[in-house]
Amino acid sequence: MTDIASSAPADESPGGYDPAAIERKWQAHWQATGANTPDLARGANPFYALMMFPYPSAEGLHVGNLFAFTGNDIYGRFQRLQGHTVFQPLGYDAFGIHSENFAIKLGIHPNELIPRNIDNFRRQLQRAGLMVDWTRELSTTDPRYYRWTQWVFLQLYKQGLAYKKKAAVNWCPFDKTVLANEQVIAGACERCGTMVEQRFLEQWFFRITDYAGRLLANLDALDWSETTKSAQRNWIGKSEGAEIVFVVQDVMEFAGSATASAGQSGEITATPLEIRVFTTRADTIFGATYLVLAPEHPLVASVVGDDQRDEVDRYVRDAGRQDLVSRKTTKEKTGVFTGAYATNPATGMPIPIWIADYVLMEYGTGAIMAVPGHDERDFEFARTYDLPIRRVIAGPTHAGDVSLDAAFTETDGCRVVNSGRFNGLPVGDAQAAIVTELAARHAAVPVVNYRLHDWCISRQRYWSPPIPIVYCERCGTVPVPESQLPVLLPAIDDFRPDDSGVSPLARHAEWYHTTCPQCGGPARRETDVSDTFLDSAWYFLRYTSADRDDVPFDPALTKKWLPVNSYIGGNEHAVLHLLYARFVTMVLHDAGHLHFEEPFTRFRAHGLIVREGAKMSKSKGNVVNPDQYIEEWGADTFRTYLMFLGPFEEGGDFRDKGISGVKRFLDRLWRSVQYARRDGATDADVRRKLHQTIRKVGDDVARLSYNTAIAAMMEYMNTMRSGERVPHVDEVRPLVQLVSPFAPHIAEELWSMLGESVSVMDSGWPTYDESLLADDQVTMAVQMNGKTRGTVRVSTDATQDEAVAAILADPALAKYVTGPIKKVIFVKGRLVNVLVAQ
RNA sequence: GCCGGGAUGGCGAAACUGGUAAACGCGCGGGACUUAAAAUCCCGUGACCGCAAGGUCUUCCGAGUUCGAGACUCGGUCCCGGCACCA
């Protein structure tokens, strides 16, 4: 064995780069000095850098989480270097079915499990060296937090935006609870994948549909990822059209008692019965050859004829028994004729009224005018039941032919035909003209419809905040006074849900029996708890005031720090969380609690980290545990590697092999500082590269292009150390600052090695000198007749003539000039394209 | 079906407003140092033809606009995400 010390690499010799030691040292130092805790009241130039808070799973922190948090951390640190006071808080979204199910699975009470998970998360997060203000940490399960979640509910209640109704709801038989529409994916429960059933239960709802128009319109002005905005637009689902009135014919024959026996018709009604339909294609009304009502439509009973009653009853019963899933996925169209006819207000002709479950009660008016010629579903239905199909729209190519072997749904360049006085009008004009004319007869009104439904917030579960409502025998529904909040979630042992459709809290009489806050008489508590998405719909308001028990959020601090400057999170919350947070913010704004109505000025969805092209999952066994990598490579290397493996907004493939390149870069950085010379001149080329790098890294970080920022720093490192060159301190020092958002621990250590006494985080962002960015010589591309043939080195401000002269002076290029020069394309400093006659 | 995002070397990826495609990193090949290895440093590395000088081709496919297209326009294929009997 030879002497290891003498041949050991620099980074293992005394004073070498020891990630574990310096990371421990600086994390302790930051904590001791409160480096990550800004003075919220006095800090100048505030910047709120928020990341979506995690659900603290028992498995611990996932690389995906760390990827997102690191991306946010870099942005926050960058803003701090730019002179902002940066507030980067973190908390835990620890209530909800997720946590509860896991607790049930492990047989541990969530009261016990959740704090344990949180401790583990905090430990992992702290190892990553995030610039998080841990003094303002929060958990949604803390009564000091959910007291205010209940307060938020009461604000909505006060505004008349919270109401209870019996409704067909999505019931998950596995989780034994109601789900919001947003939580049903292709008919299955978002969490467990079980097919969802339809049940009728009394539920609390928020009137988010009242805000649909604003939620949609505001999107245009938000600086958000396009994918996220698009997902929200789809979800809100605006469609502009009209409601059109169809009068039922011979109403007296069909109106009357549904219980009339022995074929006797019931009493006669004098008012004409009207059916309102919603359509976006009023231009096709002349092709409306029948009407369809949803099976649950309230007019079904009034319209149906005696001869058809049995058949209709059977059909409606069967449709109701079907769960929402099969109804939405079944392709074959079924229906039943009511025996009644309505008058098409455009043609004046009678058309039959049908009932079919392809028409949904929840959307529009629950009734449609069917235009089989120009709607695929209507076409299919008309074929099945042999109903008339009329062409009323023709494209530019088929002028006279009227036959249709499929629904013709095009509109571009199409005109209306077979439509009386509207014939020849383009589709758009016909729509407007027809609605206007029908409106004049009170037979139509323009209407905007949204796909968005009201937000069902009731959950028949345990692990969530109880809804702060009391039912009094005398006073009815009474909100719990704000002064009596929180309504504490009782620590009960049998917290498991059952099939009864009521919360486990309903089994605890000692909890739900209470007195009425109004009259003092006997009362019952609401036993439903609220949706977890309510917890996360306002948490960003709480952070600044996490230590306050007298207010949900301090008005002065809120005014100063909100709305959030930068929000980063996963696009899986594009619809649910972000829409609810926007809604709650608007409501609190309207109630005078907030000065803004959009909570997140800028939002960026980060990409997904995959492994060998596949999403990481426990079942595939390809989950990366960050602990192990931080152990092996250090947090700085791991953070930087995560940011280097692909564009932040697209994610990337996690491969162990790639990490070594980043480690090598940090090793080289270390040695550059360690052996930097203080004497001698700095080199002009290196200096130019440095200033270019400062500019590029700044630009790139500002637009979250972290991978290219890192590449630029590596490039500079290569320039600075090319060959055997030993860098000068002045060349290295700014690089340490540029690296610091990515690799904060090594940056602090190197910064102090350079003799600096303040933290590198507060050293400011290095500035670049515009005049040093360009060389006095440039390499221009040379093309001959559009084909790249080489390059030419000329002075930076060379004119076209000078460049051409340089080309002709170079025999390797001049040989291509085989004839007279017809034309020259000259892009200063970039390229010369010489067009030669051939 | 509708909406959004993609497709570039062996691999992860760059190219901001149309101007030298493949920066940066991994991997691979060669060299220096070493008894040897590791580490480090240097050189090379899209494909094809050629001893070389050099040439030809190349950004999913097909057309187009342009002096010039990975980028713009039209048509098509495939992948990822959202919505979906929404009238």
mmCIF file of C-alpha atoms in Angstrom, chain A residues 150 335 452 467 493 667:
data_model
loop_
_atom_site.group_PDB
_atom_site.id
_atom_site.type_symbol
_atom_site.label_atom_id
_atom_site.label_comp_id
_atom_site.label_asym_id
_atom_site.label_seq_id
_atom_site.Cartn_x
_atom_site.Cartn_y
_atom_site.Cartn_z
ATOM 1 C CA GLN A 150 -64.681 26.846 9.618
ATOM 2 C CA GLY A 335 -85.718 6.257 -25.285
ATOM 3 C CA LEU A 452 -69.328 23.721 -13.888
ATOM 4 C CA ILE A 467 -68.997 21.826 9.322
ATOM 5 C CA ASP A 493 -61.655 5.580 18.351
ATOM 6 C CA ASP A 667 -15.947 19.595 -7.212
#
